[in-house]
XYZ file of C-alpha atoms in Angstrom:
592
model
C 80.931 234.610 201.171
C 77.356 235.399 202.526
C 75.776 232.603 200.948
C 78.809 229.813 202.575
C 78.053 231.210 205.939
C 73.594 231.020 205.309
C 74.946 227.180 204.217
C 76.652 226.891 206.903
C 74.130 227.816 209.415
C 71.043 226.483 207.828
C 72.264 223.237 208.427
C 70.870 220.857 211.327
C 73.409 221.049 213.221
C 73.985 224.510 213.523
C 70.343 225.090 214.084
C 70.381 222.800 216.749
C 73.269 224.375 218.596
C 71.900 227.667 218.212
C 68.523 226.604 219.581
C 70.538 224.379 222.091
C 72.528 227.559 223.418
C 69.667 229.847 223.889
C 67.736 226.936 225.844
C 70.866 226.401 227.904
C 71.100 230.188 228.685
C 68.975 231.004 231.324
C 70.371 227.552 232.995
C 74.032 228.897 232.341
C 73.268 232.335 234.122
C 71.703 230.269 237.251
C 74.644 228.133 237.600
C 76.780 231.271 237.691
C 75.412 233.120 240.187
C 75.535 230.009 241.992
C 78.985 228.821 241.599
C 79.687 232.646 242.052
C 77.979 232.472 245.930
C 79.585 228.720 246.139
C 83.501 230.205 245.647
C 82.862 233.687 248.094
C 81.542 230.542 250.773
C 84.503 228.938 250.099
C 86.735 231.483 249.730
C 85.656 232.671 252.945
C 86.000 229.428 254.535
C 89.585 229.746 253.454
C 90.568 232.877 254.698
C 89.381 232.107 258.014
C 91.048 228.654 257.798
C 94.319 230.593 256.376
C 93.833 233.324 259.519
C 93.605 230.650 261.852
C 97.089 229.324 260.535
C 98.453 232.827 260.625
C 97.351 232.585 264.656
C 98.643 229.082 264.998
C 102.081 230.109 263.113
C 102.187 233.193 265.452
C 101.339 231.936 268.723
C 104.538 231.983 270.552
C 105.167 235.115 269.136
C 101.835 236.598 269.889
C 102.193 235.406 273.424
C 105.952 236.766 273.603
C 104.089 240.368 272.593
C 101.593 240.328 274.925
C 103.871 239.610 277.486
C 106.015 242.297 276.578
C 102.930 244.673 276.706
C 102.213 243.726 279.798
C 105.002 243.866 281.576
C 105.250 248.138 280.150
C 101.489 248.411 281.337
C 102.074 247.569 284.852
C 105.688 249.391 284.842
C 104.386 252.447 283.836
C 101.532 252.236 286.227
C 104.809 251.676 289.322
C 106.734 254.484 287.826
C 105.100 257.346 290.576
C 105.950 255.250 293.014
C 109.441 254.451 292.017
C 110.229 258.048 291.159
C 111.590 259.285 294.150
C 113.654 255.671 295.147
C 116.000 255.489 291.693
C 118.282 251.806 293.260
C 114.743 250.142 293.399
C 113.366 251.358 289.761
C 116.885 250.792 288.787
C 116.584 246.843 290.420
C 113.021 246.341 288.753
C 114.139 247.169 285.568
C 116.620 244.513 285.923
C 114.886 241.826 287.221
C 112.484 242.219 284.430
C 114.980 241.836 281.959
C 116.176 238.918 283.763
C 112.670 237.646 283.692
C 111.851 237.343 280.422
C 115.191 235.151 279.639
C 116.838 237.088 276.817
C 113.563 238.348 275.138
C 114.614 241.560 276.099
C 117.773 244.013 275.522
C 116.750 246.448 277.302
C 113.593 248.027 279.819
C 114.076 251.532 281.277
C 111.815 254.641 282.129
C 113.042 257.728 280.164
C 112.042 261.180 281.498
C 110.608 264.054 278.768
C 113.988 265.539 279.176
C 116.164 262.607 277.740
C 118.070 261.966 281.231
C 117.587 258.044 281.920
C 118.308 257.167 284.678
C 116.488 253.873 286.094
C 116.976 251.479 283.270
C 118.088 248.026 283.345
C 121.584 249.357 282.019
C 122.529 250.340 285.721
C 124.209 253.940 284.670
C 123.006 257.466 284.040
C 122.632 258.491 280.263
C 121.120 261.804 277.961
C 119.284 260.311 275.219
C 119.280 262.582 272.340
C 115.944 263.306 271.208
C 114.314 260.895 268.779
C 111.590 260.297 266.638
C 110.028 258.132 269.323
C 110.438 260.611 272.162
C 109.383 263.399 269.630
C 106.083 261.399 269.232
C 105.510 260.110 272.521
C 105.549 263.931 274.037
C 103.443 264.706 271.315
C 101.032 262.334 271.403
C 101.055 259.779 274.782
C 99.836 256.518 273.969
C 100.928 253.185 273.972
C 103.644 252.642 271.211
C 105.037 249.576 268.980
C 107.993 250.380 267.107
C 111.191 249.490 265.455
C 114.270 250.257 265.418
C 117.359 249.226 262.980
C 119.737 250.262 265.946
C 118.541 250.658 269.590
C 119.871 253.482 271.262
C 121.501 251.294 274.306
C 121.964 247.904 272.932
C 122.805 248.793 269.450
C 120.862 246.073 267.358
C 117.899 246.055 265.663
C 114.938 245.461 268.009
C 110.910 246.010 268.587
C 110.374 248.899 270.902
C 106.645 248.441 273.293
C 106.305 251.721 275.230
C 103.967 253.346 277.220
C 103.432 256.742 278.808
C 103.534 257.641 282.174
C 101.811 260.216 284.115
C 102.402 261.936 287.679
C 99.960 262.065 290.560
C 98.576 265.486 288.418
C 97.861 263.432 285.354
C 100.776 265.269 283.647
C 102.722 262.912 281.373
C 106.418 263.262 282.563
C 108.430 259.994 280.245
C 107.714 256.508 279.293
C 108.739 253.220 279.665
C 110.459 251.626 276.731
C 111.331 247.680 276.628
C 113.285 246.041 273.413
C 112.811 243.552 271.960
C 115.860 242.158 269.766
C 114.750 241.015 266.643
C 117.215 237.686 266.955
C 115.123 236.655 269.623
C 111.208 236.384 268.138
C 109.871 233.174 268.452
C 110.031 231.144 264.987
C 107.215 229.916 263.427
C 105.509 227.009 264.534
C 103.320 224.733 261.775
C 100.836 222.176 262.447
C 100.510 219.233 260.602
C 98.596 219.908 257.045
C 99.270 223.842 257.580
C 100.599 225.441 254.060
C 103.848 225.475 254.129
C 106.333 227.701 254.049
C 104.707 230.788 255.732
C 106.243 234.283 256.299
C 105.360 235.761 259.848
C 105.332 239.885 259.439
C 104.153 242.109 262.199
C 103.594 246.114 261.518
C 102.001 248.647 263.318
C 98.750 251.246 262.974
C 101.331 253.278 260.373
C 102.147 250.841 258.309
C 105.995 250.509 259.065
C 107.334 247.364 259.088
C 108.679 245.907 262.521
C 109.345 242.016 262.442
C 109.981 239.519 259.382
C 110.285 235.826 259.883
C 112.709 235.510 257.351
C 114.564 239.120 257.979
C 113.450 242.848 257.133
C 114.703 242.983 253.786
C 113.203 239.278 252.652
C 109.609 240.272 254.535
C 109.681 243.450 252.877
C 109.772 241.658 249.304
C 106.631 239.166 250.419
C 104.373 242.285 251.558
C 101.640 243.141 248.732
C 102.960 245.142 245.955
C 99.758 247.290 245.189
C 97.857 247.506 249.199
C 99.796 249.006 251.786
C 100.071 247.810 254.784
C 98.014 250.857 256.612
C 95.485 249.931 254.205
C 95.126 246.559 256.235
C 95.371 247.644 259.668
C 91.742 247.291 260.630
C 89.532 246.034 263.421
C 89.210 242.662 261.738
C 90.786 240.028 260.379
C 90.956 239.510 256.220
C 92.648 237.691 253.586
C 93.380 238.830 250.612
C 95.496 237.546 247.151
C 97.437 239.851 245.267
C 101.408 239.779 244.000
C 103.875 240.964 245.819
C 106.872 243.014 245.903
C 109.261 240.851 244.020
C 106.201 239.782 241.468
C 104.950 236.270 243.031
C 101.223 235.810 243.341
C 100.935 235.056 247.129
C 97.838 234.398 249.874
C 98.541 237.352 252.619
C 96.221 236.733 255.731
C 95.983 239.838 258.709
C 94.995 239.381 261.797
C 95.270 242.328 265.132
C 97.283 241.455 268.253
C 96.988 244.870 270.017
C 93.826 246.534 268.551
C 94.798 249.885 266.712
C 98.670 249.054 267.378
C 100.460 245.901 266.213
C 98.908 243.269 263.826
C 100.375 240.022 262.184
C 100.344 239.303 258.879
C 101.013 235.667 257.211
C 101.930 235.390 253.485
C 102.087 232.049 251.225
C 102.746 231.510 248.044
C 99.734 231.459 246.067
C 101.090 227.692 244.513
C 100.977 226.395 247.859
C 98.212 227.252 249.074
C 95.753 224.300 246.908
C 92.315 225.322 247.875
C 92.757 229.300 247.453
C 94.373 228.299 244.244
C 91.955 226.065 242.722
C 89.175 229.104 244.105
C 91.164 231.893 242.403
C 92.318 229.937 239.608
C 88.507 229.032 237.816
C 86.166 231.751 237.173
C 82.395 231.299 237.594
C 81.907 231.160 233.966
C 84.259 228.330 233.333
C 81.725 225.801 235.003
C 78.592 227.063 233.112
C 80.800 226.838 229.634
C 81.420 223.074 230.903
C 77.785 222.181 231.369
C 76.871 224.289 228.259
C 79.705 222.148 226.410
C 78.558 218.931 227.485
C 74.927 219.241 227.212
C 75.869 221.041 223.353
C 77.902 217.957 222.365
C 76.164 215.413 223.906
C 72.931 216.388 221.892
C 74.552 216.903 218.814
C 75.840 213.738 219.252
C 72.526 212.527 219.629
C 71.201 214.149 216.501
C 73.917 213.254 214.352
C 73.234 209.422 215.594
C 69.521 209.542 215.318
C 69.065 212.290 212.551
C 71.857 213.814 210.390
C 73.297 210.741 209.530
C 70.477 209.311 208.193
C 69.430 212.334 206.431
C 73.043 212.729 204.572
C 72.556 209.410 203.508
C 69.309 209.922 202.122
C 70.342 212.881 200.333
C 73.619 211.022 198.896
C 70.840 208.596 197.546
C 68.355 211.097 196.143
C 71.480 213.471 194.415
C 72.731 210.181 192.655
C 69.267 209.083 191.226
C 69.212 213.039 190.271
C 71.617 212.850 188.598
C 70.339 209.957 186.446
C 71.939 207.198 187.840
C 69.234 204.210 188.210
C 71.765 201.628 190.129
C 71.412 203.681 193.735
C 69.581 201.847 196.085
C 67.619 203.482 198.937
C 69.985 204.042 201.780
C 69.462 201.650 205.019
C 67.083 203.420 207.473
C 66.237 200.604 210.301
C 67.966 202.524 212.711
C 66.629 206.004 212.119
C 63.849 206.905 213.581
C 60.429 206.101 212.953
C 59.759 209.278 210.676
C 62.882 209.080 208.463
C 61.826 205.199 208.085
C 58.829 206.172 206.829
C 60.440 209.167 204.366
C 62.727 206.343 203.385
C 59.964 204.222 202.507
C 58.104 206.648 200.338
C 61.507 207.165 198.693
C 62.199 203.998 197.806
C 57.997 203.943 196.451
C 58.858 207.145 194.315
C 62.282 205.659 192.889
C 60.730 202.791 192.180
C 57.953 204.374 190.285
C 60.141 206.528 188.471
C 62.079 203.847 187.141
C 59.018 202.160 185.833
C 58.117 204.992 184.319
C 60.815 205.718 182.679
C 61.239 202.017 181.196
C 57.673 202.357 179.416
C 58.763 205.908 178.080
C 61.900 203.812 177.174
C 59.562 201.442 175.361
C 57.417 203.994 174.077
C 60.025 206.062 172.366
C 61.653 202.868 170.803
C 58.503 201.766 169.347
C 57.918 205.599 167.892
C 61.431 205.240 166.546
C 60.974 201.972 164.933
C 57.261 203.606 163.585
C 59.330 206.851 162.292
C 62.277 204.925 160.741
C 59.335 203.168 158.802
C 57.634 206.149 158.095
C 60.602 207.360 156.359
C 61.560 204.162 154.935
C 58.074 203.700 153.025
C 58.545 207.776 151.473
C 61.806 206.686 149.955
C 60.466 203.663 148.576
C 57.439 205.729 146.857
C 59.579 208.392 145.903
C 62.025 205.996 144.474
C 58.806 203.844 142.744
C 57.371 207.419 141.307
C 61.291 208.248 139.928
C 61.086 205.081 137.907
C 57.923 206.037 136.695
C 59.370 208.943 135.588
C 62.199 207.603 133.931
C 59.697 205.061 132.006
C 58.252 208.101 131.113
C 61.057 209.620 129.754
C 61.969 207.143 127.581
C 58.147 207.511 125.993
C 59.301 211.350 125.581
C 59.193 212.730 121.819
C 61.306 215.834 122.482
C 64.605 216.807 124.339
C 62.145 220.000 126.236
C 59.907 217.226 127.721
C 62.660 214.655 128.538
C 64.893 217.319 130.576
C 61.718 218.846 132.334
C 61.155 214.853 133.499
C 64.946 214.671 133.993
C 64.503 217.805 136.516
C 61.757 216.311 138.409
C 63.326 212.956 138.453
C 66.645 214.579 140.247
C 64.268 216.590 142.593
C 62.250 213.251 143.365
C 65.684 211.497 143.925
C 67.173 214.006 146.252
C 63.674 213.678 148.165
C 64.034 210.365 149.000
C 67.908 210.472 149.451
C 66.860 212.826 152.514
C 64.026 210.528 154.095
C 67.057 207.569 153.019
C 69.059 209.260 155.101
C 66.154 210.247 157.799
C 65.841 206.593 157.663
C 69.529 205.860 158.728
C 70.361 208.786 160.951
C 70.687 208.242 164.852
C 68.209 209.954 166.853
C 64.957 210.693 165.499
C 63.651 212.685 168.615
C 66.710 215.339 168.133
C 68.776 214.997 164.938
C 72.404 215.447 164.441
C 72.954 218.069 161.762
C 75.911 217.118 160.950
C 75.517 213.328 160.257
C 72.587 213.795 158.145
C 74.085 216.583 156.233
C 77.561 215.088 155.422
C 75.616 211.694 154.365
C 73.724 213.980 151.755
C 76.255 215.771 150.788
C 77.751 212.299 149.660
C 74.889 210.922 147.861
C 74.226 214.464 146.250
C 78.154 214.558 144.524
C 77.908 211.117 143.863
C 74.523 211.071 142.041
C 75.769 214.393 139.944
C 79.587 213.172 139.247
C 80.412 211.467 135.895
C 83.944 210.470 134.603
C 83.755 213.521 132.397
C 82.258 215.690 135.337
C 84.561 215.577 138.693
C 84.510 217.663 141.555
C 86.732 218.988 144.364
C 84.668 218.988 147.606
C 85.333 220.924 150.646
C 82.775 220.397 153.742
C 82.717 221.442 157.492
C 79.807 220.513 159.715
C 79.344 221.579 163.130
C 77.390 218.967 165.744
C 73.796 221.539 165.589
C 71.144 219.140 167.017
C 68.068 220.056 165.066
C 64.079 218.907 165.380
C 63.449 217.046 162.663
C 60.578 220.127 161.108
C 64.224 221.714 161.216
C 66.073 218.550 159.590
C 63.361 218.054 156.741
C 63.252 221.776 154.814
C 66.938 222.207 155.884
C 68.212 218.941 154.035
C 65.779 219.631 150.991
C 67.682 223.218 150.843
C 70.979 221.791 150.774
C 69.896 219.371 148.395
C 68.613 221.719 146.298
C 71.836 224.357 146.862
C 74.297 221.617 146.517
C 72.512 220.899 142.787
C 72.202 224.105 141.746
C 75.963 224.608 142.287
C 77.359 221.628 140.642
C 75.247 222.762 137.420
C 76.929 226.182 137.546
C 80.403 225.116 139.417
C 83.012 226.108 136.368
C 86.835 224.598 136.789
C 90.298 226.786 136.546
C 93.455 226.163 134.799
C 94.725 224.303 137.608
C 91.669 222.721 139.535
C 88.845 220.930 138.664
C 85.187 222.732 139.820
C 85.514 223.323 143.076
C 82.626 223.053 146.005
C 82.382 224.098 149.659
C 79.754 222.597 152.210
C 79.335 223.773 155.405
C 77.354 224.162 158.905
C 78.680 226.623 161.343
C 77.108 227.324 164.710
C 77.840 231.193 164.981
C 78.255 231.123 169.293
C 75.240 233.541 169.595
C 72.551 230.775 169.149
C 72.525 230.744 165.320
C 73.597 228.128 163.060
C 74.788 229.497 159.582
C 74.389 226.899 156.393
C 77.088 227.511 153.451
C 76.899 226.724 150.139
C 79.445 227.971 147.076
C 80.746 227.248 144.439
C 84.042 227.823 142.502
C 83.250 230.642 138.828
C 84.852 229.211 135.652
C 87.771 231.380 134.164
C 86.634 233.523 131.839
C 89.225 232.566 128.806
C 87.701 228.649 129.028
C 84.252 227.340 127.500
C 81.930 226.990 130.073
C 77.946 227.965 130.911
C 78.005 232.186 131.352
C 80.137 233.311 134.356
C 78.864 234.486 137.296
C 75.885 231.859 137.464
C 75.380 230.324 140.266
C 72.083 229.621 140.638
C 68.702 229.536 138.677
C 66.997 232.842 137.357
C 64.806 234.396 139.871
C 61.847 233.004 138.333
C 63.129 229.736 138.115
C 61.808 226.614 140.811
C 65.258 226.075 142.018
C 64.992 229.316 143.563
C 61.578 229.363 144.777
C 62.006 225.757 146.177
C 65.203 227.500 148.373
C 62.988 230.786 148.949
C 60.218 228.320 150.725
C 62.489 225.528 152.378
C 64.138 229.502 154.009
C 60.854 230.452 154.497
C 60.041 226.902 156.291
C 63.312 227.470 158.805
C 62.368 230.854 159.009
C 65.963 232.004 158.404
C 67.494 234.462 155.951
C 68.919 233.702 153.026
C 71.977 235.866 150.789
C 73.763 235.039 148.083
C 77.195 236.939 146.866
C 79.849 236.664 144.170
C 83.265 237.184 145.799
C 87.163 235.675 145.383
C 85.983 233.613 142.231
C 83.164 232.024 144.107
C 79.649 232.006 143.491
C 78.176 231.916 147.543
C 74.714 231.242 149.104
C 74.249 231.386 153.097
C 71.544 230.155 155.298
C 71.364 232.179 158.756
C 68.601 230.148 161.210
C 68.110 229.272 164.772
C 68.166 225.827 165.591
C 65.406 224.173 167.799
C 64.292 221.227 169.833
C 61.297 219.324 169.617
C 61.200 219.777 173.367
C 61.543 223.813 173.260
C 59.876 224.525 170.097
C 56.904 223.788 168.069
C 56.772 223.447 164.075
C 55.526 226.437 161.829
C 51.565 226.135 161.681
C 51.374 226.552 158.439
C 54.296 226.145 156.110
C 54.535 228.140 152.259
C 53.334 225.518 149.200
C 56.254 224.645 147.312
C 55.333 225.989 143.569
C 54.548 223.245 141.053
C 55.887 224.571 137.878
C 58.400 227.043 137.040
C 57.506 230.561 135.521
């Protein structure tokens, strides 16, 4: 796992980007902060714009409220004057009623002790005490309220009232006008204002007096986590947050009466397009844009000019690697001028290689053809010096000198059938064991077979690759082995002699050579039991002592199941990963 992800960032690419991304951080922060100052400029552009529309929405209304105020200022500054002539504040009342056209239900003065009498109503009435009176005694100021169900006209209305004060400065009532909710001015939209818009008005407290669209709808547009005290300040704001029935929506506040009745506008966040697209993108989307574009467009860049090129030229060297000679150096006219000039020395070194490796080509054929010759011009002596010796032998006066020739001869014979077979085998650099071996093993049981003297042969070879200081002594064992148990090899009742051949590569880097032979039963006439090989003293087994000795291996012999066995334990070698024994043991030249 750790070394796929090192891969994966140790390549080009990912270097790049990584170099790429710290370059482009400092840039990335920059643009922030900027695009961070950019959107609060243009946010704030937009509330004011959105405030203005608020203003615009709620002019006539504004203007109806301001009115309205009015009109209870200057009646509450005539009230000590009309005190003491009730028809004429009773007529005033009326007329201002009359006045404002059916903006107003009602306009009276009502005493501290709930007795109204001059009101536009015409007729005496107790008022029973209310919240309003409760707070208007306790506190005199000027008032905005509402009220689900006016006292004297019964309907919902907006309540502007103002205290009133003797000659003494004592407050003795107010004066109270209504305003019915049915008749607020609607809303009134310019062309390209956001549309639709809900008009709200509240006071200082927070309470809710007027809704555009009714109490109950307003109350479900007003922000669900600011209340509305929160926003009664001295200035105008804007602010977005969700509201009461879980739409995100644009709320905008501006005062009408300082510190008693403010407006406040609400839009739907969706259509309002400029707050939207200002809320909707935070500052760090932009600088992951430019970082995105400037990241792929030079990666682009380096995979057209670099990594391209480069993966190409690696295909290229990987396939000549891996030995094959028909790759041609990959086109490089558009890279740039560097890689041209890596491709060029490329192409040099490929093409040097190549040459190279046509003259070792050459060189190794020519030290095959000298080695085959070698080999071919020791079996030919040998073979000349065993005629000798059988000219020889027929010159011999007694049996004792004609088998010692005979012995020789064989030995001679089996010498050159091994540099024969040298001669013929594929692969003079690194011999296969097996070849050679199972070719001697055929000219060995067909030299020593006779019509009287058969053999059953049994032979597994496994493909060792030996050096041919291995092949030599190795062969010239088994040569020697593989006589040495057709003398002995005795038949059964049932089978003829029997032989078994074999090369085994063990699996822990030794190769194990097997030679046996099958014991004659006792009840037939045969050479003694139990031989299998010549005395200790004899040269067949000093020859097989030294040829060991030459592949430094160990060699054991056994009786066991009827067989007579000898094993070779070695470790096979190279030419390329081993040299030859400095100095191998003298084969002895006569027997003890």
């Amino acid at each position: 796992m750790t070394g796929g992800i090192t891969s994966r960032f140790g390549r080009l690419g990912a270097r790049m980007a990584l170099l790429l991304s710290a370059t482009l951080l400092p840039l990335g922060l920059i643009l922030m902060v900027q695009i961070s100052a950019v959107q609060r400029e243009a946010m704030g552009r937009s509330e004011a714009a959105l405030t203005g529309v608020t203003l615009r929405a709620g002019a006539t209304l504004i203007r109806q409220l301001e009115e309205v105020r009015g009109a209870t200022e200057a009646l509450s500054a005539m009230m000590p004057e009309l005190a003491d002539d009730l028809p004429a504040c009773i007529q005033i009342m009326q007329r201002v009623v009359a006045r404002f056209d059916g903006m107003l239900a009602f306009a009276g003065f009502i005493p501290n002790d709930g007795r109204l009498q001059c009101s536009s109503a015409g007729q005496p009435q107790d008022l029973p005490m209310s919240d309003l009176r409760r707070d208007m005694i306790a506190d005199p100021r000027p008032r905005v309220t509402m009220s689900l169900a006016g006292p004297i006209s019964g309907e919902s209305v907006i309540v502007i009232s103002d205290p009133v004060y003797d000659g003494a400065g004592v407050q003795v009532g107010y004066v109270a006008l209504s305003m019915p909710h049915r008749a607020l001015a609607p809303v009134e939209l310019s062309e390209g204002d956001p549309d639709p818009i809900e008009l709200i008005t509240f006071d200082a407290e927070g309470n809710l007096l007027s809704a555009s669209s009714g109490l109950e709808q307003g109350a479900r547009r007003l922000p669900a986590n600011v209340a509305l005290k929160a926003l009664a300040g001295d200035r105008s704001l804007a602010l977005r947050s969700v509201s009461a029935s879980g739409v995100d929506r644009i709320f905008s506040v501006t005062p009408i009466m300082q510190g008693t009745l403010y407006l406040l506008g609400s839009w739907r966040l969706e259509d309002v397009d400029d707050m939207r697209r200002l809320g909707g993108l935070p500052a760090w989307l932009f600088a992951g844009l430019m970082w995105a574009a400037s990241l792929g467009t030079a990666l682009f860049g380096a995979e057209r000019l670099v990594s391209r090129h480069i993966r190409a030229l690696g295909r290229s060297m990987a396939a000549f690697a891996a030995g094959d000679r028909r790759v041609d150096p990959p086109d490089l006219r558009q890279a740039p001028t560097e890689l041209q000039a890596v491709g060029e020395a490329y192409a040099r070194l490929t093409a040097a290689i190549v040459r190279d490796e046509a003259e070792l080509e050459n060189m190794l054929r020519h030290k095959d053809v000298l080695l085959r010759e070698v080999h071919h011009r020791v079996k030919n002596n040998l073979q000349l010096i065993a005629s000798i010796m059988n000219m020889q032998m027929r010159k011999a006066h007694t049996p004792e000198a004609r088998g010692l020739l005979k012995s020789l001869q064989d030995r001679v014979m089996s010498l050159a059938t091994v540099h024969r077979e040298l001669y013929q085998t594929s692969g003079l650099v690194d011999i296969r064991a097996d070849e050679l071996l199972a070719d001697i093993t055929r000219q060995v049981i067909k030299m020593g077979s006779s019509r009287d003297r058969q053999f059953s042969v049994h032979t597994a070879f496994d493909p060792v690759v030996l050096s041919p200081d291995q092949a030599v002594p190795l062969a010239l064992l088994m040569t020697e082995a593989l006589t040495n148990a057709m003398k002995y090899a005795g038949p059964s009742a049932r089978h003829p002699a029997r032989l078994w051949v074999g090369l085994a590569d063990d699996g822990s880097g030794q190769a194990v050579l097997k030679v046996a032979n099958s014991l004659p039963d006792p009840d037939m006439t045969t050479p003694p039991a139990g031989i299998g090989i010549d005395p200790p003293s004899g040269l067949g087994t000093q020859l097989l002592t030294a040829f060991a000795q030459q592949l430094q291996g160990q060699l054991r012999t056994a009786e066991e199941d009827g067989q007579y066995i000898l094993t070779l334990s070695f470790t096979p070698h190279r030419d390329s990963v081993t040299e030859p024994p400095h100095s191998p043991p003298g084969i002895p030249g006569e027997e003890g």
